[in-house]
PDB file of C-alpha atoms in Angstrom:
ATOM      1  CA  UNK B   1     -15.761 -25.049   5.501  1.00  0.00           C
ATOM      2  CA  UNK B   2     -18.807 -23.582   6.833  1.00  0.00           C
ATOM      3  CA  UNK B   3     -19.260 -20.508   4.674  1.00  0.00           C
ATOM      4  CA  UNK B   4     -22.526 -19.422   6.363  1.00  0.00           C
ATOM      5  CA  UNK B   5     -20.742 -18.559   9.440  1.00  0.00           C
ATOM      6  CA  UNK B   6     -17.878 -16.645   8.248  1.00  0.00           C
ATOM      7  CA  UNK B   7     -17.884 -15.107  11.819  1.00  0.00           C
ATOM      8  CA  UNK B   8     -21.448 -14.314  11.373  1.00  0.00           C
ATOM      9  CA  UNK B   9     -22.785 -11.042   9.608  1.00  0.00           C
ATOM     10  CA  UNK B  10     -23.946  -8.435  12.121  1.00  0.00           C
ATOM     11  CA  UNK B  11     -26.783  -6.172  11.681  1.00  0.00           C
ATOM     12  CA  UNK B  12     -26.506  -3.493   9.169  1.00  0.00           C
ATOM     13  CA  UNK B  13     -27.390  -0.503  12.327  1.00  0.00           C
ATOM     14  CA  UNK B  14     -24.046  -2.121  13.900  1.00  0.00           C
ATOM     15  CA  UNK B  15     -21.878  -2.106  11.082  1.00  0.00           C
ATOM     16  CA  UNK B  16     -22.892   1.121   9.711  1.00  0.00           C
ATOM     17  CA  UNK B  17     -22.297   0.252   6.045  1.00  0.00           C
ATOM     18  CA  UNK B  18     -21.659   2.829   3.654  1.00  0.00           C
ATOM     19  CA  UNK B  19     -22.416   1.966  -0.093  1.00  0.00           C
ATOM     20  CA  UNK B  20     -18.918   2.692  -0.476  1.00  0.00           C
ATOM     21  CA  UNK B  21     -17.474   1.293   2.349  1.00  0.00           C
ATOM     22  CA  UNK B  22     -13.554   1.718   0.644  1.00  0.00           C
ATOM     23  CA  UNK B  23     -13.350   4.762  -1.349  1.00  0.00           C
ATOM     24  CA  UNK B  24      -9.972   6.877  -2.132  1.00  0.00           C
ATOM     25  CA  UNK B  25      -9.543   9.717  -4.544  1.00  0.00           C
ATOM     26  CA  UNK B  26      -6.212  10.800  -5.885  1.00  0.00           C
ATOM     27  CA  UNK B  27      -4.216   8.975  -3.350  1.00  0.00           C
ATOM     28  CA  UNK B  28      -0.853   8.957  -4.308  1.00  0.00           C
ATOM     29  CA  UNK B  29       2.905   8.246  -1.735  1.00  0.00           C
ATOM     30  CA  UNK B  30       5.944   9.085  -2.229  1.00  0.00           C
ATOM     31  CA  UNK B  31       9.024   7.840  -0.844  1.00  0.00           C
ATOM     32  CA  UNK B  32      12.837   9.430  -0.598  1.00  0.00           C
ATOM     33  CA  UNK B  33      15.668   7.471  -1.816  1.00  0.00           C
ATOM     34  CA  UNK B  34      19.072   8.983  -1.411  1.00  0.00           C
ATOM     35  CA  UNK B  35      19.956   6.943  -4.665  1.00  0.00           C
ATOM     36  CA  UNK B  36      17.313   7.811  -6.491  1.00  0.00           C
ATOM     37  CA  UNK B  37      15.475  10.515  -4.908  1.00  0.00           C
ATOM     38  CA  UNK B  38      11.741  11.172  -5.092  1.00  0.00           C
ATOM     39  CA  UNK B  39      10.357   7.347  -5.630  1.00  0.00           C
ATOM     40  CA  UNK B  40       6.715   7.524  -6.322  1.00  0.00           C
ATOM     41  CA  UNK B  41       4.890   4.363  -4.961  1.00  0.00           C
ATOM     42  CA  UNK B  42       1.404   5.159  -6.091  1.00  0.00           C
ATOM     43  CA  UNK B  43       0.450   7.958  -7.985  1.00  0.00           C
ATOM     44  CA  UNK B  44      -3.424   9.128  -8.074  1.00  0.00           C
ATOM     45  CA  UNK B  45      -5.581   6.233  -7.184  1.00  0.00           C
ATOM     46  CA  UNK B  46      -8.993   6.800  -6.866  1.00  0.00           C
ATOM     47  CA  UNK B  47     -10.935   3.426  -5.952  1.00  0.00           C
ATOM     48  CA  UNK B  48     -14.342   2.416  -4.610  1.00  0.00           C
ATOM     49  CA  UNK B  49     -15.014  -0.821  -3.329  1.00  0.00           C
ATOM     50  CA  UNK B  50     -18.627  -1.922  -1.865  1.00  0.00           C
ATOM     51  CA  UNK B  51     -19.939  -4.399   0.759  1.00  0.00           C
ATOM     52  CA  UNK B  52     -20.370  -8.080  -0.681  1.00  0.00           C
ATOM     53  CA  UNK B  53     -18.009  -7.927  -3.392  1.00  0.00           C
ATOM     54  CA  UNK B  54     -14.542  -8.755  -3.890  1.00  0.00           C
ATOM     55  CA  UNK B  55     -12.315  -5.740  -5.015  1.00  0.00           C
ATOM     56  CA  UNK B  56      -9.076  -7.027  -6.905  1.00  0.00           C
ATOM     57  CA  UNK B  57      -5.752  -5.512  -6.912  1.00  0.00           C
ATOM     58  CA  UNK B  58      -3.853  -7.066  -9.995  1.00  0.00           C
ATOM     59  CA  UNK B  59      -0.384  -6.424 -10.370  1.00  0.00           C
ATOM     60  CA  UNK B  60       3.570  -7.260 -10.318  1.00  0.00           C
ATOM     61  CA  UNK B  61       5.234  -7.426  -7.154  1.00  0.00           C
ATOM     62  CA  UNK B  62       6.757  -3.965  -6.550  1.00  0.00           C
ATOM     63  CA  UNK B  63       3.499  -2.524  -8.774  1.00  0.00           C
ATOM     64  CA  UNK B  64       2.371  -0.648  -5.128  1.00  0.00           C
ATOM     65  CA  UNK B  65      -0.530  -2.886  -3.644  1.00  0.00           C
ATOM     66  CA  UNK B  66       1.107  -3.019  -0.611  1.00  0.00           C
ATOM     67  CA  UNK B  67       1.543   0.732  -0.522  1.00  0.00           C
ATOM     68  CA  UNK B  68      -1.750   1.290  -1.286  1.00  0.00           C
ATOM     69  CA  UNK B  69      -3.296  -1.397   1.378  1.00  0.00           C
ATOM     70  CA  UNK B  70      -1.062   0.191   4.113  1.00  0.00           C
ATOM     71  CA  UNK B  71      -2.476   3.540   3.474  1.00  0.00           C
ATOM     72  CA  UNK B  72      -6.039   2.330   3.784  1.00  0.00           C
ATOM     73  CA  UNK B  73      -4.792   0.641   7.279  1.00  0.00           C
ATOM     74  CA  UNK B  74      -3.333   3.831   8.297  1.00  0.00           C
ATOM     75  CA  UNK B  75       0.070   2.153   8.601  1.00  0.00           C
ATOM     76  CA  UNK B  76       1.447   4.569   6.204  1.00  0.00           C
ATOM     77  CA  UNK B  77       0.172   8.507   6.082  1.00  0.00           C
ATOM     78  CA  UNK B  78      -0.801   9.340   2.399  1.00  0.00           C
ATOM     79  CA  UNK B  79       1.519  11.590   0.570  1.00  0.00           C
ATOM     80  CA  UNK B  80      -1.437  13.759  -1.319  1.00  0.00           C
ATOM     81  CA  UNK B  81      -5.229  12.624  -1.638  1.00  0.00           C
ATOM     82  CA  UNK B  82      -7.768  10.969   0.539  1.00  0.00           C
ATOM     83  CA  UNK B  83      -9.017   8.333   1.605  1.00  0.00           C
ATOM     84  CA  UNK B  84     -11.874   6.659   3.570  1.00  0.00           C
ATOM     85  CA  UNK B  85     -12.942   3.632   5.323  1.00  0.00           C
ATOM     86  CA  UNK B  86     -16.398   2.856   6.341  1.00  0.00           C
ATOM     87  CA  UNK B  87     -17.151   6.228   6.055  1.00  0.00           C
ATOM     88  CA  UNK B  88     -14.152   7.437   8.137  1.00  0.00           C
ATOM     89  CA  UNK B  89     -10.745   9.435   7.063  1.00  0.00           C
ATOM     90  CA  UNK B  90      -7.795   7.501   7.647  1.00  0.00           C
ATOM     91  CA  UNK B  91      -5.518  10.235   8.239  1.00  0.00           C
ATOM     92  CA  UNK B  92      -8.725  12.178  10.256  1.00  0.00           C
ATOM     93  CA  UNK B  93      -9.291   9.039  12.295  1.00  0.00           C
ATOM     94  CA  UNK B  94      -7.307   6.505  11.912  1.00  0.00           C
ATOM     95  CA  UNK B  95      -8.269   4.818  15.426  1.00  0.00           C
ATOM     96  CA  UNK B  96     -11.782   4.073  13.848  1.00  0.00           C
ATOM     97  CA  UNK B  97     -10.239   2.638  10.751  1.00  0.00           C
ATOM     98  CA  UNK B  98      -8.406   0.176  12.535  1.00  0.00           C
ATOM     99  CA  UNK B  99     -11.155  -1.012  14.680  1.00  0.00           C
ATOM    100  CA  UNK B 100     -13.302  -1.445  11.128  1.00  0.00           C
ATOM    101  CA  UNK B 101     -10.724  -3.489   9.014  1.00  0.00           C
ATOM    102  CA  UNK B 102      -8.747  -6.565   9.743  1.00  0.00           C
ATOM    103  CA  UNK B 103      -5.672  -6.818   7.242  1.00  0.00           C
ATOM    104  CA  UNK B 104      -3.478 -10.208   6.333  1.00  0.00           C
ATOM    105  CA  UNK B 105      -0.160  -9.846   4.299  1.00  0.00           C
ATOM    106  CA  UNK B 106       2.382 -12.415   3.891  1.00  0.00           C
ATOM    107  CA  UNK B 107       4.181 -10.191   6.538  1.00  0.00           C
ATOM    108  CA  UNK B 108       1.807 -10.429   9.484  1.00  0.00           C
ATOM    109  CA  UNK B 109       4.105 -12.171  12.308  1.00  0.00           C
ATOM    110  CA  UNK B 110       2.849 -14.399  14.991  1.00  0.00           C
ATOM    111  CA  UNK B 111       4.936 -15.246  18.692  1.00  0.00           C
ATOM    112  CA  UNK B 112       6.246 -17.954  18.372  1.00  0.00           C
ATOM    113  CA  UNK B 113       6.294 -19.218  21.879  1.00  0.00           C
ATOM    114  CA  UNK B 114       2.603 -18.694  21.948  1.00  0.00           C
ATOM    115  CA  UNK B 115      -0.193 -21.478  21.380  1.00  0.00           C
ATOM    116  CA  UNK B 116      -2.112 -20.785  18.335  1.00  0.00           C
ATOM    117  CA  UNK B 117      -5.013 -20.711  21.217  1.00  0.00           C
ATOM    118  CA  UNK B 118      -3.099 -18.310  23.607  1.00  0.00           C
ATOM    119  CA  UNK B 119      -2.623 -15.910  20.274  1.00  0.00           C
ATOM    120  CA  UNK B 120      -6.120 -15.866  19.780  1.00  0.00           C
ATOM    121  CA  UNK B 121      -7.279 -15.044  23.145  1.00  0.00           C
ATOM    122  CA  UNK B 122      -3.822 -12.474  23.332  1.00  0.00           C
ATOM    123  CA  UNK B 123      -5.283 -10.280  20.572  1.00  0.00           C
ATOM    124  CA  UNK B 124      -9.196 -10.712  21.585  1.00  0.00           C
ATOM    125  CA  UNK B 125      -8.178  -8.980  24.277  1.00  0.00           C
ATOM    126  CA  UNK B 126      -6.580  -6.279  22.322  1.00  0.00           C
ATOM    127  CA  UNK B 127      -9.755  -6.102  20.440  1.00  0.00           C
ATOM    128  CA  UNK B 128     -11.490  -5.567  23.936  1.00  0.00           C
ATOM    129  CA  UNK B 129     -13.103  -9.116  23.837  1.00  0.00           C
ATOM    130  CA  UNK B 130     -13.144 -11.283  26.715  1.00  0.00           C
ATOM    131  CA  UNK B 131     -15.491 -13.472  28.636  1.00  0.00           C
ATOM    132  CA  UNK B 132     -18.158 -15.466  26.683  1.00  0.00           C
ATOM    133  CA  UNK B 133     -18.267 -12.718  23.884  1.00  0.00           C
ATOM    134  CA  UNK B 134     -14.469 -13.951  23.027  1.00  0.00           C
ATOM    135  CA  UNK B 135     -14.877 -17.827  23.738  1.00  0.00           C
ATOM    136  CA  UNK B 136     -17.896 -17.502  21.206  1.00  0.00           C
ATOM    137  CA  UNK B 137     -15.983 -15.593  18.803  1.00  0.00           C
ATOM    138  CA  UNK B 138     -12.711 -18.232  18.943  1.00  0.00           C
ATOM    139  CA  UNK B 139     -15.091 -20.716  18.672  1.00  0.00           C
ATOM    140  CA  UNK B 140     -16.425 -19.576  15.275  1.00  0.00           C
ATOM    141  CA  UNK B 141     -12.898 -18.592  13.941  1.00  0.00           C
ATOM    142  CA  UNK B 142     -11.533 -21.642  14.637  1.00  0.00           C
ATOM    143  CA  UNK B 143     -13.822 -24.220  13.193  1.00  0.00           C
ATOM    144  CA  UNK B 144     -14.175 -21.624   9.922  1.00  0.00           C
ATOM    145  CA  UNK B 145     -10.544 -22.103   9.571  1.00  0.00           C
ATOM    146  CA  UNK B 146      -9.868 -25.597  11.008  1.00  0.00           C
ATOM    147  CA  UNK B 147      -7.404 -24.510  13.902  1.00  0.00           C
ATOM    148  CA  UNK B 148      -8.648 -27.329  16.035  1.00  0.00           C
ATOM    149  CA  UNK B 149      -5.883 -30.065  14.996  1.00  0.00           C
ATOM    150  CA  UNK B 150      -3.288 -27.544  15.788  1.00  0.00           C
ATOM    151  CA  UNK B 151      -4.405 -25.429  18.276  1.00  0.00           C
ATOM    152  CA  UNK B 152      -2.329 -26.169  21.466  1.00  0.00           C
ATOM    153  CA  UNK B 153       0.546 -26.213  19.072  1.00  0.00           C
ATOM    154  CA  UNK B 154       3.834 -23.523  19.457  1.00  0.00           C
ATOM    155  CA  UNK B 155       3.039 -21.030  16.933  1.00  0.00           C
ATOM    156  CA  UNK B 156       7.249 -21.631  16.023  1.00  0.00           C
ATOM    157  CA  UNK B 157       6.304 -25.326  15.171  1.00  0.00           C
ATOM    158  CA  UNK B 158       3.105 -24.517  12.785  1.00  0.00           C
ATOM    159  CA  UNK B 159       3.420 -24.994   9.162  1.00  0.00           C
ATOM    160  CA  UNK B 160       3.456 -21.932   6.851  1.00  0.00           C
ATOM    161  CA  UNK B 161      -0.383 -22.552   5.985  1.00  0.00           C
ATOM    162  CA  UNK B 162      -1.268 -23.431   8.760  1.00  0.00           C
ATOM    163  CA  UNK B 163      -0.063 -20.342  10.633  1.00  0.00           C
ATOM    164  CA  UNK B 164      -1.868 -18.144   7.855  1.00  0.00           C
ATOM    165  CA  UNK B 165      -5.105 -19.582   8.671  1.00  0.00           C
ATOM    166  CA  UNK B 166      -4.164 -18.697  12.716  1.00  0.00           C
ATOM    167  CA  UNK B 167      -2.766 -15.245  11.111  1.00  0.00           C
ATOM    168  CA  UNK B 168      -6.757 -14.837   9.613  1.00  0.00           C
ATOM    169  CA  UNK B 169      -8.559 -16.088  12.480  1.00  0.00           C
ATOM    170  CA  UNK B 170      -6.643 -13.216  14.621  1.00  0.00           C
ATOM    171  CA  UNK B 171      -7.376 -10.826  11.900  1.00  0.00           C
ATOM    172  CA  UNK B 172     -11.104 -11.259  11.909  1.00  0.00           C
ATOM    173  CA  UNK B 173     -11.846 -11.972  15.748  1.00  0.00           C
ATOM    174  CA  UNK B 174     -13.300  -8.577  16.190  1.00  0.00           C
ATOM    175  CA  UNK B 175     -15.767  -9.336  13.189  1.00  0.00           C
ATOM    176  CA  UNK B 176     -14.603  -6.079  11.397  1.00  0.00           C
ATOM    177  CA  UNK B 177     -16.578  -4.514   8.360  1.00  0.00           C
ATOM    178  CA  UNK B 178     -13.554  -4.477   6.072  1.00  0.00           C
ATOM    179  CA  UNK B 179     -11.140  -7.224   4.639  1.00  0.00           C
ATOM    180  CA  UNK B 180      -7.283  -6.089   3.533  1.00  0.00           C
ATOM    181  CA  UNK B 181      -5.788  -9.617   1.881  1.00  0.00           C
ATOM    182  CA  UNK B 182      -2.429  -8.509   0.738  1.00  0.00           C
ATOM    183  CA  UNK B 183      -1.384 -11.665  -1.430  1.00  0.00           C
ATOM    184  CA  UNK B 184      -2.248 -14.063   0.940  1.00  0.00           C
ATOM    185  CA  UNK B 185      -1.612 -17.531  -0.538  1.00  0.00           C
ATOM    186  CA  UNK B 186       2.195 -16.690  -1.507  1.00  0.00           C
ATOM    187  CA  UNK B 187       3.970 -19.871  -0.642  1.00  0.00           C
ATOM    188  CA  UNK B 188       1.252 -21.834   0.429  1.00  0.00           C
ATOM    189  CA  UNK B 189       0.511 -25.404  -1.072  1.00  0.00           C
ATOM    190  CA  UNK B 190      -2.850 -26.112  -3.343  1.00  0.00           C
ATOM    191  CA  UNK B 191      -5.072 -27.650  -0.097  1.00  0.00           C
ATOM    192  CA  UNK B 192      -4.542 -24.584   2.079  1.00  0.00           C
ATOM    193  CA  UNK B 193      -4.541 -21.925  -0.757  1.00  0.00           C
ATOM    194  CA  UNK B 194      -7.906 -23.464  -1.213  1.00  0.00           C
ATOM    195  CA  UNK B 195      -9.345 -22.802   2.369  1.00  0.00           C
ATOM    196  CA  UNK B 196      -8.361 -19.479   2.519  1.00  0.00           C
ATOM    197  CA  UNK B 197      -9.569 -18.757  -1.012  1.00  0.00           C
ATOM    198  CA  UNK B 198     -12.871 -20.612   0.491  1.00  0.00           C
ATOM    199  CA  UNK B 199     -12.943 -18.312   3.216  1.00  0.00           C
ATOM    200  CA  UNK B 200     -12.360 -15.159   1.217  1.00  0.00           C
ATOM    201  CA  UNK B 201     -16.062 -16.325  -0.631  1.00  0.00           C
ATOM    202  CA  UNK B 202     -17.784 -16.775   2.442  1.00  0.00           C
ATOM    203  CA  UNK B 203     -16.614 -13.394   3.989  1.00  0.00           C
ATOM    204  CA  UNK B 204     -18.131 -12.287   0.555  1.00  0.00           C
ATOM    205  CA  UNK B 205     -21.535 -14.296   1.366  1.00  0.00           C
ATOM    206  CA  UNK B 206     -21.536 -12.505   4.594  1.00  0.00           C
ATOM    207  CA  UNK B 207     -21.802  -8.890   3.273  1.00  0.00           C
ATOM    208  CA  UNK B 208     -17.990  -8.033   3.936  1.00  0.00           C
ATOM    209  CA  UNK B 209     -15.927  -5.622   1.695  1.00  0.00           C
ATOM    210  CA  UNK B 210     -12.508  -7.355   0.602  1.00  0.00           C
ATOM    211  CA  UNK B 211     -10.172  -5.828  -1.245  1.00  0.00           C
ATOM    212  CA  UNK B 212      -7.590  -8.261  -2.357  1.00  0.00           C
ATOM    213  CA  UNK B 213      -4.273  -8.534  -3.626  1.00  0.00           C
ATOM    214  CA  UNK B 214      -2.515 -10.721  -6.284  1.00  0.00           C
ATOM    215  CA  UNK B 215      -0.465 -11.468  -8.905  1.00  0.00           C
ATOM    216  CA  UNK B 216      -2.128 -14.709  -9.869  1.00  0.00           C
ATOM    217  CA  UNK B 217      -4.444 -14.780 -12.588  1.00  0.00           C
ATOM    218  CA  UNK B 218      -6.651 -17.657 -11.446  1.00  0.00           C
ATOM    219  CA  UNK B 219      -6.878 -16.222  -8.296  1.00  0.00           C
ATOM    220  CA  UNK B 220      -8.305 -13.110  -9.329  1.00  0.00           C
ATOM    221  CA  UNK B 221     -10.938 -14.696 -12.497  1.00  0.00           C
ATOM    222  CA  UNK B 222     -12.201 -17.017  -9.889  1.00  0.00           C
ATOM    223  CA  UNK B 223     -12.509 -14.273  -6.518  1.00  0.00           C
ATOM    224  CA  UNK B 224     -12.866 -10.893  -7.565  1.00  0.00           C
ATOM    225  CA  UNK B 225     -15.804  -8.883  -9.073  1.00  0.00           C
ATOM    226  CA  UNK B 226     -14.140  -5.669  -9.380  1.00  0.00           C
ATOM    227  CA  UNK B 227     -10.934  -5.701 -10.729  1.00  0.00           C
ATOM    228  CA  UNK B 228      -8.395  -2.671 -10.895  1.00  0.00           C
ATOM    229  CA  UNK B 229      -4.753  -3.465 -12.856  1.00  0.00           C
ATOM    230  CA  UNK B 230      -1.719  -1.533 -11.114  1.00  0.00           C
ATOM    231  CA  UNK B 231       1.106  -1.122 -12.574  1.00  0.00           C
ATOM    232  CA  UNK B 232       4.680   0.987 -11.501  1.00  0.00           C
ATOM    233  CA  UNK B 233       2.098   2.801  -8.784  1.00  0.00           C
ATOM    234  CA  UNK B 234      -0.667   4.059 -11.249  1.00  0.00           C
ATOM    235  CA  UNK B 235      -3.884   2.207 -12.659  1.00  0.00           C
ATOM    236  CA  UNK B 236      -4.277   0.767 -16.065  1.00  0.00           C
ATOM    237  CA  UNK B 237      -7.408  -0.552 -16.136  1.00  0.00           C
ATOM    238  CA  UNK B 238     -10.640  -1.087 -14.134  1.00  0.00           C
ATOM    239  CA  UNK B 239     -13.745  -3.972 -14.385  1.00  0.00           C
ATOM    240  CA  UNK B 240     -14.834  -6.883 -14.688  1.00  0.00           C
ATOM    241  CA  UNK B 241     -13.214  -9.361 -15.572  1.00  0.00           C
ATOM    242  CA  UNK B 242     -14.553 -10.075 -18.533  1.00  0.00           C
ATOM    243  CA  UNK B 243     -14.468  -6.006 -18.953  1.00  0.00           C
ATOM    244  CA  UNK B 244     -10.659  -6.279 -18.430  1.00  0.00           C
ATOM    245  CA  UNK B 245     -10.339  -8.496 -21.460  1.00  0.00           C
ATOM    246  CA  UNK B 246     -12.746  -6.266 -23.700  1.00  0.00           C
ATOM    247  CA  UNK B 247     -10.570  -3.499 -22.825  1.00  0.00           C
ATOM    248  CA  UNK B 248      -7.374  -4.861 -23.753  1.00  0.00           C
ATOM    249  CA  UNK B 249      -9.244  -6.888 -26.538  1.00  0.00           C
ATOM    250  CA  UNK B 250      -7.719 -10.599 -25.461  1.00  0.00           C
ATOM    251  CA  UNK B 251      -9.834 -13.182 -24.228  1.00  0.00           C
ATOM    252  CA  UNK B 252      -7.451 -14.237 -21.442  1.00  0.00           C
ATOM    253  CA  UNK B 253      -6.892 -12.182 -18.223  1.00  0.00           C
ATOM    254  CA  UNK B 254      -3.203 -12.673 -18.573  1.00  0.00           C
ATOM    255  CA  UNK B 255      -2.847 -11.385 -22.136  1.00  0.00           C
ATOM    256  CA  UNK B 256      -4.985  -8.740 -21.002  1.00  0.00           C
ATOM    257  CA  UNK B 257      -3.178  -7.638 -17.787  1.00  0.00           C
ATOM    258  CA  UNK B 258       0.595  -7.886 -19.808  1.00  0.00           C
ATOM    259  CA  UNK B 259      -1.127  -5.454 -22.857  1.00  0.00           C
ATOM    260  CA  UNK B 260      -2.556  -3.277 -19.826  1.00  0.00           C
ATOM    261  CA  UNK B 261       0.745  -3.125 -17.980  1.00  0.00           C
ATOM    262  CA  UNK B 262       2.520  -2.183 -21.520  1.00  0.00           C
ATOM    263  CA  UNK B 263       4.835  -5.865 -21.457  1.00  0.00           C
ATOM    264  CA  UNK B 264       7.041  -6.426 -24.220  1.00  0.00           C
ATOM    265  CA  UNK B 265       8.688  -9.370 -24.897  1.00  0.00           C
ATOM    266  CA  UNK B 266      12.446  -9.353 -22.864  1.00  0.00           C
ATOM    267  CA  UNK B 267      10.385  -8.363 -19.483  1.00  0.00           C
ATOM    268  CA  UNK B 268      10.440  -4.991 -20.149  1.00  0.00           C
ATOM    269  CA  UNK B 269       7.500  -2.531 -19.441  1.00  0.00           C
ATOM    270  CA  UNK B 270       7.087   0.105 -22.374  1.00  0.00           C
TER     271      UNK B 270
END
């Protein structure tokens, strides 16, 4: 992969970088179950992530990543708290937001009866690209993420890798400031976990913020430089790495994150 081009940085003056270009304080949603009533999804998260680093969100499926992500997408409206993105509210603005992040989860669909190529020039056009500015743009995305063997393939006849690389390179088309990765290797084999976890480093290279989601351990010691351990919606611990294991005095990031989630042996959380 060429890691250099990561859909090329822009200038600073066009990107309008904060120092803090994720930031939320007290952010907390709550949810209404008719079973169990008030079901609180993430309770008072207050994050910061910066511009050429990797944020990590370590935790348990069902520990309120998601949640979290989809608030700082502005797919869901926070319950109580704030937060921003590149320097804009997402409740305030969340028009801006969009057009300043590009977010991947296992969930993000592609049509079927669409070319990998047609879905690429489909939502440059919904980014407001078009002439040369979008053939340059597909260009780059696709030899980043290796589309070309597949391209004029159905969408509906693409491999599960293969249509999460097509999934990124419509994610990042309008070369956006901000990086969401919600889990993004689930079910993927080793070779194309591996390009995407490639790609993820070069977005890094090239000044992007990405936050990014897992519950893999070697995933997160080998990506992330800021780590952040969520657990049942709230935060248990916040680093480095390394940090991680001094806090929870273990020299693995597994031990660590089952001593900062309170695991005791039967599966149970304390």
């Amino acid at each position: 992969m060429r890691r250099a081009a990561i859909l090329g940085p822009r200038k600073a003056a066009e990107l309008k970088y904060t120092a803090r270009m994720v930031r939320t304080e007290a952010l907390s949603k709550s949810f209404y179950d008719p079973k169990k009533g008030e079901v609180r999804a993430v309770v008072d998260v207050s994050i910061e992530a910066h511009p050429g680093r990797i944020f990590g969100l370590l935790g348990v499926n069902g520990a309120g990543k998601t949640t979290l992500l989809r608030m700082l997408s502005t797919v869901l409206r926070p319950t109580s708290g704030r937060a921003e993105v590149a320097g804009v509210d997402v409740v305030a603005d969340p028009g801006r937001v969009r057009a300043s992040i590009g977010f991947l989860s296992t969930s993000t669909a592609l049509y079927g009866r669409l070319s990998a190529r047609e879905v690429l020039e489909y939502f440059g056009g919904l980014y407001g690209l078009q002439g040369e500015a979008l053939r340059q743009r597909m260009e780059l995305a696709i030899e980043t993420l290796r589309l070309n063997e597949f391209l004029d393939r159905l969408c509906d006849k693409l491999s599960t890798g293969q249509k999460q690389r097509v999934s990124i390179a419509r994610t990042i088309l309008h070369d956006p400031p901000v990086l969401f990765f919600d889990e993004p290797t689930a079910g993927l084999d080793v070779m194309n976990s591996q390009t995407i976890m490639e790609f993820i480093e070069g977005a890094r290279q090239n000044g992007k913020t990405v936050i990014f989601s897992t519950h893999i351990m070697s995933e997160a010691e080998r990506l992330c430089d800021d780590v952040t351990v969520i657990h049942e919606g709230t935060l248990r611990g916040r680093g480095s790495v390394e940090e991680l294991k001094s806090q929870a005095g273990e020299t693995s990031l597994e031990k660590a994150f089952l001593k900062l989630a309170d695991y005791t042996p039967g599966g149970v959380s304390a």
